[in-house]
GROMACS .gro file of C-alpha atoms in nm:
model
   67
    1UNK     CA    1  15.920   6.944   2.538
    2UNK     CA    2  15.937   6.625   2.336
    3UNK     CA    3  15.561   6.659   2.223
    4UNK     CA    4  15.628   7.026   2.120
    5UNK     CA    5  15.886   6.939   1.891
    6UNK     CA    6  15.683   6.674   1.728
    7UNK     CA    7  15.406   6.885   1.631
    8UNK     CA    8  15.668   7.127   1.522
    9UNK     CA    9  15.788   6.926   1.266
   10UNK     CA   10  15.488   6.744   1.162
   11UNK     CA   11  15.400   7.110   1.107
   12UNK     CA   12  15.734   7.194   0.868
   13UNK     CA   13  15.667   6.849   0.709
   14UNK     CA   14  15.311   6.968   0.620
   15UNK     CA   15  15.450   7.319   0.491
   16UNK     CA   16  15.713   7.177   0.306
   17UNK     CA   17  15.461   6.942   0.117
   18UNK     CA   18  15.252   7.211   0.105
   19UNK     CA   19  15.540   7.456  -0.118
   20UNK     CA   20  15.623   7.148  -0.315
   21UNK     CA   21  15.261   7.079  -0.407
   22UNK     CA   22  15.199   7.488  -0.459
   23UNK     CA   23  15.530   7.526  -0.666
   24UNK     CA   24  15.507   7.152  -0.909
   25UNK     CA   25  15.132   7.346  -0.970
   26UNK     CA   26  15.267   7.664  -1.098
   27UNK     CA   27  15.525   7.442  -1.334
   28UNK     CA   28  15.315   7.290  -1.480
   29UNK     CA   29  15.041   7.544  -1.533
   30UNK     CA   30  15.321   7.702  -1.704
   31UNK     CA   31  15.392   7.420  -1.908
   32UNK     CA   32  15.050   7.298  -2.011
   33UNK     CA   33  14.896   7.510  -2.327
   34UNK     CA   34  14.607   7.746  -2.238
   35UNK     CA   35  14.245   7.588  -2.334
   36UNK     CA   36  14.239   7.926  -2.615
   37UNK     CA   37  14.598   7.809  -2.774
   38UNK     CA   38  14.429   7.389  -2.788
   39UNK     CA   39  14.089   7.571  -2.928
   40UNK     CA   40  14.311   7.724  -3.218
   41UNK     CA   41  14.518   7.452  -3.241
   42UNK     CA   42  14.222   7.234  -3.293
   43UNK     CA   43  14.060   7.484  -3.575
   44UNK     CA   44  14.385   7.539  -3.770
   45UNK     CA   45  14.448   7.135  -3.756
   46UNK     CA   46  14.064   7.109  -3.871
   47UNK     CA   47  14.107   7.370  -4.143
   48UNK     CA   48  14.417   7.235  -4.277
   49UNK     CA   49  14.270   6.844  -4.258
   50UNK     CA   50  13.939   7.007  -4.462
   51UNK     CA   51  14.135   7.172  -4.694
   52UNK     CA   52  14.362   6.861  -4.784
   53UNK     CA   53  14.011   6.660  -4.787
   54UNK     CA   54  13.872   6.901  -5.055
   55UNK     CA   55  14.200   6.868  -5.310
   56UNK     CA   56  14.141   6.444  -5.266
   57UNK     CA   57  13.784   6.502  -5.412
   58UNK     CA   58  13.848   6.738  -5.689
   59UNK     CA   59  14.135   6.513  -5.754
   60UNK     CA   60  13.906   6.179  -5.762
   61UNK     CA   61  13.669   6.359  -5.964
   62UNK     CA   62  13.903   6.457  -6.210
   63UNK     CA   63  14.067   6.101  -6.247
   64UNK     CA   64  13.673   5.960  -6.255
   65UNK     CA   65  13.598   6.211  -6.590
   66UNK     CA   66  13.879   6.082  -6.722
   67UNK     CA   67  13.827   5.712  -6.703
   0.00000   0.00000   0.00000
């Protein structure tokens, strides 16, 4: 009987783990941003950072012509 009820609850250890593992996964899926929302991130944040790089030339040209 002894042995039975050791492999019984090495059994609802290794389920329980098992839940934890399957339930932490789906949190932080859920968290985590999808790979399309980083893609856009990373073409509006390399827009904007073009954009700003564009104004500093035209503004160093400007202050070049006039010096």
């Amino acid at each position: 009987m002894t042995p039975i009820l050791w492999i019984a609850i090495l059994i609802t250890c290794a389920a329980s783990i098992g839940v934890a593992y399957l339930v932490a996964a789906d949190f932080w899926r859920d968290r985590s941003p999808s790979s399309r929302d980083r893609v856009a991130n990373i073409h509006r944040e390399a827009h904007d950072a073009a954009g700003r790089l564009t104004a500093l030339y035209h503004q160093a040209l400007k202050d070049m012509r006039r010096h």
